[in-house]
Amino acid sequence: MPRLALASLAGTAIEFYDFFVYGTAAALVLGPLFFPSFSPLAGTLAAFGTFGIGFLARPLGSALFGHIGDRHGRRPVLLGSLLLTGLATVAVGCVPSYATIGTAAPVLLLVLRFLQGLGLGGEWGGAVLLTAEHAPEDRRGLWSSFPQLGPPVGFLLANGLILALSAALTDAQFASWGWRVPFWAAGLPALAGLWLRRSVEETPHFRALAETGRRSRAPLTDVVRGHWRLLLLTGGALASGYAVFYATTTWSLAYATTRLGVDRTVMLACVMTAVVLKGALTPWLAVLGDRHGRKPLCLIGCAICAVWMPPFIALLCTTDPLLMTLGFLGGLVGMVTTFAVVGAYLPELYAPRVRCTGAAVGYNLGGVLGGALTPIVATTLADGAGPPWGVALYLSGMALLSLACFALLPETNPTLAGPGAGPDPGTAKGAAEAAAPA
């Protein structure tokens, strides 16, 4: 299990590094470089629009790689998704600016961002199933939390490198070529991740499906027809976590540097400190999920997010580094209380024959609802005088939506769940699949 957990963690860290480095670049420099004829606000919105394209691609990547995972095994997903995301990220660093090739520059940016999202959409499902389907029942939450450590590790790697470059280079040097270095640097860890994953064994659950001939012929069709309610509920349930995370790590970075006059190095340091603490809490919260259930932690996490968003905005507007860090940390604690257990929760909700597709599409549907729209909506709501209380209202509303969705989902912890837990018992097909081995 430690070797498998390391392989899953390494891959998700590398792929989320690729994804996050784009988000940070969009907040800091991509607007003027690729949309120079726009006003500063419109340029930022356009850059966040290309950021959002990656989220729209993620459910498509989930469907594509989920089909591969449910038909041909989890292992090919781990290799293919990592290769696609790594190549697209390196290519972003090579795209000339608008001043060099005109409108072809933002078009290329959109295409490569789409490919990034396509690869990342497949990565999460393969990584969590690698651990969830190997782990013992009473420790499934703990081992499945290792892929969930990938996002904070990837974020720290991406922003740590940008922070170092930002501190070492002048603004002109950073805008000219410095922002490209983190994209180019993605190539080496991607190769290392492929080497680490090449010897990973197929999961016992998929081997059992292959041996008995119970693999789904059309996983996405089966999920949409038989688990449509579950799919919508999981997407809505996870939307708040995405919204809070990207409001903290992407929107607040752009807002504080452009509207509040905070130095970007200070902002990066504040956000990174909060993310480090968030990552440290993940395994501990996952163990609580093994002991007390997945659903209670998810409900508590959403409640924290709903309550904390007004203080988050108030603390951000102080521009004091310690208070801003406290504001970021409060939101991320709520988010990670939920996300620490979803690596076990989502696979347990779906029957093995459609698990790779169902869990990945549900997870990334939440990314579309929460992650793709939040920087754009928050930037629009913050376009006015005074503190952006509209952003706090929007984020709290998202948290309440997720709270309601989690309330409608069953408990799945095998040591705690009662009758009816498992794949969407709200449909006849779901009830039939719930009888299959979990």
GROMACS .gro file of C-alpha atoms in nm:
model
  438
    1MET     CA    1   0.000   0.000   0.000
    2PRO     CA    2   0.275   0.258   0.068
    3ARG     CA    3   0.421   0.199  -0.280
    4LEU     CA    4   0.079   0.227  -0.446
    5ALA     CA    5  -0.006   0.536  -0.242
    6LEU     CA    6   0.322   0.700  -0.346
    7ALA     CA    7   0.254   0.625  -0.714
    8SER     CA    8  -0.095   0.777  -0.691
    9LEU     CA    9   0.028   1.080  -0.496
   10ALA     CA   10   0.316   1.145  -0.735
   11GLY     CA   11   0.090   1.141  -1.039
   12THR     CA   12  -0.180   1.366  -0.899
   13ALA     CA   13   0.084   1.608  -0.766
   14ILE     CA   14   0.245   1.635  -1.109
   15GLU     CA   15  -0.084   1.678  -1.293
   16PHE     CA   16  -0.222   1.931  -1.047
   17TYR     CA   17   0.110   2.117  -1.066
   18ASP     CA   18   0.045   2.148  -1.439
   19PHE     CA   19  -0.311   2.267  -1.378
   20PHE     CA   20  -0.229   2.514  -1.100
   21VAL     CA   21   0.068   2.675  -1.268
   22TYR     CA   22  -0.171   2.788  -1.541
   23GLY     CA   23  -0.416   2.931  -1.288
   24THR     CA   24  -0.146   3.134  -1.116
   25ALA     CA   25  -0.009   3.259  -1.448
   26ALA     CA   26  -0.363   3.356  -1.553
   27ALA     CA   27  -0.402   3.561  -1.235
   28LEU     CA   28  -0.067   3.738  -1.277
   29VAL     CA   29   0.045   3.778  -1.640
   30LEU     CA   30  -0.158   3.605  -1.911
   31GLY     CA   31  -0.414   3.884  -1.952
   32PRO     CA   32  -0.173   4.154  -2.078
   33LEU     CA   33   0.034   3.906  -2.283
   34PHE     CA   34  -0.246   3.730  -2.469
   35PHE     CA   35  -0.533   3.983  -2.454
   36PRO     CA   36  -0.349   4.320  -2.474
   37SER     CA   37  -0.632   4.512  -2.643
   38PHE     CA   38  -0.863   4.447  -2.347
   39SER     CA   39  -0.895   4.666  -2.040
   40PRO     CA   40  -0.717   4.529  -1.731
   41LEU     CA   41  -1.046   4.390  -1.594
   42ALA     CA   42  -1.150   4.241  -1.928
   43GLY     CA   43  -0.803   4.095  -1.979
   44THR     CA   44  -0.818   3.924  -1.640
   45LEU     CA   45  -1.166   3.789  -1.719
   46ALA     CA   46  -1.042   3.660  -2.057
   47ALA     CA   47  -0.744   3.490  -1.893
   48PHE     CA   48  -0.977   3.331  -1.637
   49GLY     CA   49  -1.197   3.225  -1.929
   50THR     CA   50  -0.911   3.019  -2.072
   51PHE     CA   51  -0.859   2.889  -1.717
   52GLY     CA   52  -1.223   2.778  -1.710
   53ILE     CA   53  -1.190   2.589  -2.040
   54GLY     CA   54  -0.972   2.337  -1.857
   55PHE     CA   55  -1.258   2.264  -1.618
   56LEU     CA   56  -1.506   2.221  -1.900
   57ALA     CA   57  -1.271   1.965  -2.054
   58ARG     CA   58  -1.236   1.766  -1.733
   59PRO     CA   59  -1.574   1.583  -1.749
   60LEU     CA   60  -1.494   1.492  -2.110
   61GLY     CA   61  -1.158   1.356  -1.995
   62SER     CA   62  -1.340   1.166  -1.721
   63ALA     CA   63  -1.572   1.007  -1.976
   64LEU     CA   64  -1.286   0.922  -2.213
   65PHE     CA   65  -1.043   0.783  -1.957
   66GLY     CA   66  -1.327   0.643  -1.747
   67HIS     CA   67  -1.431   0.430  -2.046
   68ILE     CA   68  -1.072   0.308  -2.076
   69GLY     CA   69  -1.055   0.241  -1.702
   70ASP     CA   70  -1.381   0.044  -1.687
   71ARG     CA   71  -1.320  -0.145  -2.011
   72HIS     CA   72  -0.943  -0.198  -2.020
   73GLY     CA   73  -0.819  -0.137  -1.666
   74ARG     CA   74  -0.719   0.138  -1.426
   75ARG     CA   75  -0.348   0.117  -1.512
   76PRO     CA   76  -0.369   0.256  -1.872
   77VAL     CA   77  -0.555   0.558  -1.732
   78LEU     CA   78  -0.267   0.635  -1.495
   79LEU     CA   79  -0.016   0.642  -1.780
   80GLY     CA   80  -0.220   0.807  -2.057
   81SER     CA   81  -0.360   1.094  -1.852
   82LEU     CA   82  -0.020   1.186  -1.711
   83LEU     CA   83   0.144   1.187  -2.054
   84LEU     CA   84  -0.127   1.405  -2.210
   85THR     CA   85  -0.126   1.666  -1.933
   86GLY     CA   86   0.254   1.685  -1.920
   87LEU     CA   87   0.292   1.741  -2.294
   88ALA     CA   88   0.019   2.007  -2.302
   89THR     CA   89   0.174   2.195  -2.009
   90VAL     CA   90   0.522   2.208  -2.163
   91ALA     CA   91   0.365   2.332  -2.486
   92VAL     CA   92   0.190   2.621  -2.306
   93GLY     CA   93   0.532   2.754  -2.211
   94CYS     CA   94   0.626   2.763  -2.580
   95VAL     CA   95   0.324   2.960  -2.710
   96PRO     CA   96   0.431   3.302  -2.845
   97SER     CA   97   0.248   3.607  -2.713
   98TYR     CA   98  -0.020   3.807  -2.895
   99ALA     CA   99   0.242   4.062  -2.997
  100THR     CA  100   0.426   3.791  -3.194
  101ILE     CA  101   0.156   3.585  -3.367
  102GLY     CA  102  -0.166   3.779  -3.308
  103THR     CA  103  -0.496   3.600  -3.246
  104ALA     CA  104  -0.334   3.260  -3.296
  105ALA     CA  105  -0.174   3.302  -2.952
  106PRO     CA  106  -0.495   3.295  -2.741
  107VAL     CA  107  -0.638   3.023  -2.968
  108LEU     CA  108  -0.336   2.800  -2.904
  109LEU     CA  109  -0.366   2.878  -2.534
  110LEU     CA  110  -0.728   2.763  -2.535
  111VAL     CA  111  -0.647   2.439  -2.717
  112LEU     CA  112  -0.362   2.347  -2.485
  113ARG     CA  113  -0.564   2.437  -2.176
  114PHE     CA  114  -0.840   2.210  -2.306
  115LEU     CA  115  -0.590   1.923  -2.343
  116GLN     CA  116  -0.463   1.989  -1.989
  117GLY     CA  117  -0.816   1.956  -1.857
  118LEU     CA  118  -0.879   1.643  -2.063
  119GLY     CA  119  -0.577   1.471  -1.906
  120LEU     CA  120  -0.654   1.584  -1.553
  121GLY     CA  121  -1.014   1.470  -1.590
  122GLY     CA  122  -0.889   1.115  -1.630
  123GLU     CA  123  -0.612   1.132  -1.372
  124TRP     CA  124  -0.816   1.159  -1.054
  125GLY     CA  125  -1.034   0.855  -1.120
  126GLY     CA  126  -0.741   0.631  -1.200
  127ALA     CA  127  -0.536   0.751  -0.904
  128VAL     CA  128  -0.805   0.710  -0.639
  129LEU     CA  129  -0.910   0.368  -0.767
  130LEU     CA  130  -0.548   0.252  -0.754
  131THR     CA  131  -0.557   0.300  -0.377
  132ALA     CA  132  -0.928   0.251  -0.302
  133GLU     CA  133  -0.947  -0.086  -0.477
  134HIS     CA  134  -0.631  -0.218  -0.313
  135ALA     CA  135  -0.690  -0.083   0.039
  136PRO     CA  136  -0.842  -0.279   0.329
  137GLU     CA  137  -1.196  -0.165   0.414
  138ASP     CA  138  -1.113  -0.022   0.755
  139ARG     CA  139  -0.830   0.195   0.612
  140ARG     CA  140  -0.973   0.281   0.273
  141GLY     CA  141  -1.025   0.645   0.366
  142LEU     CA  142  -0.666   0.684   0.482
  143TRP     CA  143  -0.504   0.526   0.177
  144SER     CA  144  -0.745   0.699  -0.061
  145SER     CA  145  -0.647   1.035   0.086
  146PHE     CA  146  -0.300   1.013  -0.069
  147PRO     CA  147  -0.421   1.113  -0.417
  148GLN     CA  148  -0.597   1.402  -0.240
  149LEU     CA  149  -0.257   1.520  -0.119
  150GLY     CA  150  -0.162   1.570  -0.484
  151PRO     CA  151  -0.345   1.903  -0.526
  152PRO     CA  152  -0.174   2.080  -0.232
  153VAL     CA  153   0.166   1.933  -0.326
  154GLY     CA  154   0.118   2.037  -0.689
  155PHE     CA  155   0.000   2.381  -0.583
  156LEU     CA  156   0.304   2.431  -0.360
  157LEU     CA  157   0.544   2.318  -0.633
  158ALA     CA  158   0.382   2.546  -0.890
  159ASN     CA  159   0.353   2.853  -0.671
  160GLY     CA  160   0.686   2.793  -0.499
  161LEU     CA  161   0.861   2.807  -0.834
  162ILE     CA  162   0.664   3.115  -0.941
  163LEU     CA  163   0.739   3.277  -0.604
  164ALA     CA  164   1.112   3.213  -0.648
  165LEU     CA  165   1.108   3.352  -1.001
  166SER     CA  166   0.898   3.649  -0.894
  167ALA     CA  167   1.148   3.733  -0.620
  168ALA     CA  168   1.457   3.682  -0.841
  169LEU     CA  169   1.340   3.859  -1.159
  170THR     CA  170   1.224   4.208  -1.240
  171ASP     CA  171   0.863   4.257  -1.345
  172ALA     CA  172   0.977   4.298  -1.707
  173GLN     CA  173   1.183   3.977  -1.700
  174PHE     CA  174   0.901   3.781  -1.538
  175ALA     CA  175   0.649   3.904  -1.798
  176SER     CA  176   0.892   3.842  -2.084
  177TRP     CA  177   1.012   3.488  -2.013
  178GLY     CA  178   1.007   3.408  -1.641
  179TRP     CA  179   0.642   3.294  -1.638
  180ARG     CA  180   0.729   3.029  -1.901
  181VAL     CA  181   0.985   2.847  -1.685
  182PRO     CA  182   0.731   2.663  -1.462
  183PHE     CA  183   0.559   2.528  -1.773
  184TRP     CA  184   0.884   2.404  -1.923
  185ALA     CA  185   0.980   2.251  -1.589
  186ALA     CA  186   0.672   2.026  -1.601
  187GLY     CA  187   0.844   1.789  -1.844
  188LEU     CA  188   1.090   1.630  -1.602
  189PRO     CA  189   0.845   1.541  -1.322
  190ALA     CA  190   0.602   1.403  -1.582
  191LEU     CA  191   0.872   1.165  -1.707
  192ALA     CA  192   0.954   1.070  -1.348
  193GLY     CA  193   0.587   1.000  -1.279
  194LEU     CA  194   0.559   0.776  -1.585
  195TRP     CA  195   0.865   0.581  -1.469
  196LEU     CA  196   0.718   0.540  -1.121
  197ARG     CA  197   0.382   0.420  -1.252
  198ARG     CA  198   0.509   0.179  -1.517
  199SER     CA  199   0.530  -0.112  -1.269
  200VAL     CA  200   0.194  -0.049  -1.098
  201GLU     CA  201  -0.027  -0.360  -1.089
  202GLU     CA  202  -0.388  -0.369  -1.201
  203THR     CA  203  -0.639  -0.349  -0.915
  204PRO     CA  204  -0.798  -0.672  -0.784
  205HIS     CA  205  -1.150  -0.535  -0.843
  206PHE     CA  206  -1.089  -0.484  -1.214
  207ARG     CA  207  -0.914  -0.820  -1.249
  208ALA     CA  208  -1.221  -0.985  -1.096
  209LEU     CA  209  -1.449  -0.802  -1.341
  210ALA     CA  210  -1.233  -0.906  -1.637
  211GLU     CA  211  -1.221  -1.270  -1.527
  212THR     CA  212  -1.599  -1.295  -1.482
  213GLY     CA  213  -1.688  -1.098  -1.797
  214ARG     CA  214  -1.888  -0.838  -1.599
  215ARG     CA  215  -1.725  -0.531  -1.748
  216SER     CA  216  -1.960  -0.262  -1.876
  217ARG     CA  217  -1.980  -0.232  -2.254
  218ALA     CA  218  -2.068   0.139  -2.240
  219PRO     CA  219  -1.973   0.277  -1.896
  220LEU     CA  220  -2.083   0.636  -1.956
  221THR     CA  221  -2.421   0.526  -2.089
  222ASP     CA  222  -2.471   0.297  -1.791
  223VAL     CA  223  -2.378   0.575  -1.549
  224VAL     CA  224  -2.605   0.835  -1.710
  225ARG     CA  225  -2.902   0.597  -1.738
  226GLY     CA  226  -2.865   0.414  -1.410
  227HIS     CA  227  -2.697   0.670  -1.183
  228TRP     CA  228  -2.807   1.010  -1.320
  229ARG     CA  229  -2.937   1.123  -0.981
  230LEU     CA  230  -2.619   1.017  -0.805
  231LEU     CA  231  -2.410   1.191  -1.071
  232LEU     CA  232  -2.592   1.523  -1.022
  233LEU     CA  233  -2.576   1.495  -0.643
  234THR     CA  234  -2.200   1.426  -0.636
  235GLY     CA  235  -2.134   1.712  -0.877
  236GLY     CA  236  -2.336   1.954  -0.666
  237ALA     CA  237  -2.186   1.820  -0.343
  238LEU     CA  238  -1.828   1.886  -0.455
  239ALA     CA  239  -1.894   2.224  -0.620
  240SER     CA  240  -1.843   2.422  -0.298
  241GLY     CA  241  -1.500   2.275  -0.226
  242TYR     CA  242  -1.382   2.370  -0.573
  243ALA     CA  243  -1.534   2.719  -0.543
  244VAL     CA  244  -1.368   2.789  -0.209
  245PHE     CA  245  -1.032   2.653  -0.319
  246TYR     CA  246  -1.013   2.856  -0.640
  247ALA     CA  247  -1.153   3.168  -0.474
  248THR     CA  248  -0.865   3.139  -0.228
  249THR     CA  249  -0.582   3.038  -0.459
  250THR     CA  250  -0.671   3.210  -0.788
  251TRP     CA  251  -0.931   3.487  -0.758
  252SER     CA  252  -0.792   3.635  -0.434
  253LEU     CA  253  -0.445   3.643  -0.588
  254ALA     CA  254  -0.568   3.853  -0.881
  255TYR     CA  255  -0.794   4.072  -0.664
  256ALA     CA  256  -0.535   4.149  -0.399
  257THR     CA  257  -0.255   4.230  -0.643
  258THR     CA  258  -0.463   4.444  -0.881
  259ARG     CA  259  -0.726   4.602  -0.656
  260LEU     CA  260  -0.571   4.609  -0.309
  261GLY     CA  261  -0.211   4.675  -0.413
  262VAL     CA  262  -0.062   4.376  -0.228
  263ASP     CA  263   0.274   4.258  -0.361
  264ARG     CA  264   0.239   3.929  -0.552
  265THR     CA  265   0.526   3.774  -0.355
  266VAL     CA  266   0.342   3.843  -0.028
  267MET     CA  267   0.018   3.701  -0.166
  268LEU     CA  268   0.185   3.384  -0.292
  269ALA     CA  269   0.350   3.332   0.046
  270CYS     CA  270   0.020   3.376   0.234
  271VAL     CA  271  -0.170   3.135   0.012
  272MET     CA  272   0.110   2.877   0.018
  273THR     CA  273   0.122   2.883   0.399
  274ALA     CA  274  -0.250   2.809   0.419
  275VAL     CA  275  -0.219   2.530   0.161
  276VAL     CA  276   0.065   2.365   0.358
  277LEU     CA  277  -0.154   2.351   0.668
  278LYS     CA  278  -0.445   2.222   0.461
  279GLY     CA  279  -0.231   1.939   0.325
  280ALA     CA  280  -0.110   1.845   0.675
  281LEU     CA  281  -0.472   1.803   0.791
  282THR     CA  282  -0.572   1.569   0.506
  283PRO     CA  283  -0.456   1.227   0.641
  284TRP     CA  284  -0.586   1.302   0.991
  285LEU     CA  285  -0.930   1.393   0.857
  286ALA     CA  286  -0.929   1.082   0.636
  287VAL     CA  287  -0.872   0.865   0.946
  288LEU     CA  288  -1.173   1.035   1.109
  289GLY     CA  289  -1.371   0.938   0.800
  290ASP     CA  290  -1.269   0.574   0.850
  291ARG     CA  291  -1.381   0.587   1.214
  292HIS     CA  292  -1.694   0.803   1.200
  293GLY     CA  293  -1.812   0.792   0.838
  294ARG     CA  294  -1.761   0.990   0.518
  295LYS     CA  295  -2.090   1.181   0.522
  296PRO     CA  296  -2.057   1.355   0.863
  297LEU     CA  297  -1.721   1.507   0.765
  298CYS     CA  298  -1.860   1.626   0.432
  299LEU     CA  299  -2.153   1.797   0.605
  300ILE     CA  300  -1.925   1.962   0.862
  301GLY     CA  301  -1.690   2.085   0.589
  302CYS     CA  302  -1.974   2.249   0.394
  303ALA     CA  303  -2.108   2.413   0.710
  304ILE     CA  304  -1.765   2.561   0.787
  305CYS     CA  305  -1.740   2.703   0.434
  306ALA     CA  306  -2.089   2.856   0.453
  307VAL     CA  307  -2.012   3.034   0.780
  308TRP     CA  308  -1.654   3.139   0.705
  309MET     CA  309  -1.693   3.321   0.372
  310PRO     CA  310  -1.782   3.668   0.512
  311PRO     CA  311  -1.483   3.659   0.753
  312PHE     CA  312  -1.268   3.541   0.461
  313ILE     CA  313  -1.354   3.853   0.260
  314ALA     CA  314  -1.312   4.081   0.562
  315LEU     CA  315  -0.969   3.940   0.644
  316LEU     CA  316  -0.859   3.959   0.279
  317CYS     CA  317  -0.947   4.328   0.264
  318THR     CA  318  -0.723   4.409   0.563
  319THR     CA  319  -0.417   4.338   0.339
  320ASP     CA  320  -0.237   4.226   0.656
  321PRO     CA  321  -0.038   3.909   0.569
  322LEU     CA  322  -0.120   3.725   0.893
  323LEU     CA  323  -0.489   3.807   0.879
  324MET     CA  324  -0.512   3.718   0.510
  325THR     CA  325  -0.344   3.384   0.581
  326LEU     CA  326  -0.596   3.320   0.858
  327GLY     CA  327  -0.879   3.397   0.617
  328PHE     CA  328  -0.740   3.158   0.357
  329LEU     CA  329  -0.683   2.886   0.614
  330GLY     CA  330  -1.039   2.898   0.750
  331GLY     CA  331  -1.187   2.841   0.405
  332LEU     CA  332  -0.939   2.568   0.316
  333VAL     CA  333  -1.004   2.383   0.644
  334GLY     CA  334  -1.372   2.364   0.549
  335MET     CA  335  -1.285   2.250   0.198
  336VAL     CA  336  -1.038   1.981   0.306
  337THR     CA  337  -1.273   1.842   0.572
  338THR     CA  338  -1.489   1.737   0.279
  339PHE     CA  339  -1.224   1.653   0.022
  340ALA     CA  340  -1.008   1.443   0.255
  341VAL     CA  341  -1.269   1.165   0.239
  342VAL     CA  342  -1.404   1.190  -0.118
  343GLY     CA  343  -1.124   0.969  -0.251
  344ALA     CA  344  -1.295   0.681  -0.068
  345TYR     CA  345  -1.651   0.818  -0.073
  346LEU     CA  346  -1.704   0.854  -0.449
  347PRO     CA  347  -1.569   0.510  -0.551
  348GLU     CA  348  -1.782   0.349  -0.279
  349LEU     CA  349  -2.094   0.513  -0.424
  350TYR     CA  350  -2.056   0.338  -0.760
  351ALA     CA  351  -2.055  -0.032  -0.848
  352PRO     CA  352  -1.713  -0.164  -0.967
  353ARG     CA  353  -1.817  -0.208  -1.333
  354VAL     CA  354  -1.881   0.167  -1.379
  355ARG     CA  355  -1.674   0.300  -1.091
  356CYS     CA  356  -1.393   0.465  -1.288
  357THR     CA  357  -1.638   0.658  -1.506
  358GLY     CA  358  -1.893   0.741  -1.237
  359ALA     CA  359  -1.651   0.861  -0.970
  360ALA     CA  360  -1.439   1.064  -1.213
  361VAL     CA  361  -1.730   1.229  -1.396
  362GLY     CA  362  -1.903   1.317  -1.069
  363TYR     CA  363  -1.583   1.461  -0.926
  364ASN     CA  364  -1.508   1.671  -1.232
  365LEU     CA  365  -1.868   1.784  -1.275
  366GLY     CA  366  -1.818   1.951  -0.938
  367GLY     CA  367  -1.509   2.115  -1.086
  368VAL     CA  368  -1.715   2.268  -1.367
  369LEU     CA  369  -1.982   2.398  -1.128
  370GLY     CA  370  -1.738   2.531  -0.870
  371GLY     CA  371  -1.392   2.573  -1.021
  372ALA     CA  372  -1.457   2.695  -1.375
  373LEU     CA  373  -1.706   2.967  -1.286
  374THR     CA  374  -1.577   3.096  -0.952
  375PRO     CA  375  -1.283   3.315  -1.069
  376ILE     CA  376  -1.501   3.470  -1.341
  377VAL     CA  377  -1.809   3.522  -1.120
  378ALA     CA  378  -1.600   3.651  -0.828
  379THR     CA  379  -1.406   3.895  -1.050
  380THR     CA  380  -1.736   4.031  -1.186
  381LEU     CA  381  -1.896   4.060  -0.840
  382ALA     CA  382  -1.586   4.237  -0.705
  383ASP     CA  383  -1.595   4.511  -0.972
  384GLY     CA  384  -1.707   4.792  -0.746
  385ALA     CA  385  -1.613   5.004  -0.448
  386GLY     CA  386  -1.577   4.858  -0.102
  387PRO     CA  387  -1.530   4.500   0.013
  388PRO     CA  388  -1.666   4.240  -0.232
  389TRP     CA  389  -1.943   4.105  -0.010
  390GLY     CA  390  -2.116   3.966  -0.317
  391VAL     CA  391  -1.830   3.714  -0.345
  392ALA     CA  392  -1.890   3.603   0.014
  393LEU     CA  393  -2.262   3.560  -0.054
  394TYR     CA  394  -2.190   3.359  -0.369
  395LEU     CA  395  -1.945   3.126  -0.193
  396SER     CA  396  -2.173   3.076   0.108
  397GLY     CA  397  -2.460   2.995  -0.128
  398MET     CA  398  -2.245   2.735  -0.304
  399ALA     CA  399  -2.161   2.581   0.034
  400LEU     CA  400  -2.529   2.553   0.126
  401LEU     CA  401  -2.602   2.390  -0.211
  402SER     CA  402  -2.329   2.131  -0.148
  403LEU     CA  403  -2.457   2.075   0.206
  404ALA     CA  404  -2.802   1.991   0.069
  405CYS     CA  405  -2.656   1.750  -0.189
  406PHE     CA  406  -2.445   1.567   0.070
  407ALA     CA  407  -2.753   1.538   0.294
  408LEU     CA  408  -2.922   1.338   0.018
  409LEU     CA  409  -2.630   1.098  -0.032
  410PRO     CA  410  -2.595   0.774   0.168
  411GLU     CA  411  -2.316   0.680   0.406
  412THR     CA  412  -2.077   0.436   0.235
  413ASN     CA  413  -1.814   0.347   0.494
  414PRO     CA  414  -1.822  -0.038   0.483
  415THR     CA  415  -1.776  -0.064   0.860
  416LEU     CA  416  -2.058   0.183   0.938
  417ALA     CA  417  -2.301   0.194   0.645
  418GLY     CA  418  -2.640   0.038   0.689
  419PRO     CA  419  -2.881  -0.109   0.433
  420GLY     CA  420  -2.926   0.102   0.121
  421ALA     CA  421  -2.576   0.243   0.116
  422GLY     CA  422  -2.392   0.227  -0.212
  423PRO     CA  423  -2.472   0.305  -0.575
  424ASP     CA  424  -2.773   0.535  -0.617
  425PRO     CA  425  -3.049   0.340  -0.446
  426GLY     CA  426  -3.290   0.598  -0.581
  427THR     CA  427  -3.316   0.418  -0.918
  428ALA     CA  428  -3.406   0.063  -1.006
  429LYS     CA  429  -3.084   0.013  -1.200
  430GLY     CA  430  -2.885   0.165  -0.917
  431ALA     CA  431  -3.049  -0.067  -0.667
  432ALA     CA  432  -2.960  -0.366  -0.883
  433GLU     CA  433  -2.599  -0.256  -0.911
  434ALA     CA  434  -2.581  -0.191  -0.538
  435ALA     CA  435  -2.611  -0.566  -0.494
  436ALA     CA  436  -2.281  -0.613  -0.679
  437PRO     CA  437  -1.961  -0.646  -0.470
  438ALA     CA  438  -1.847  -0.306  -0.343
   0.00000   0.00000   0.00000
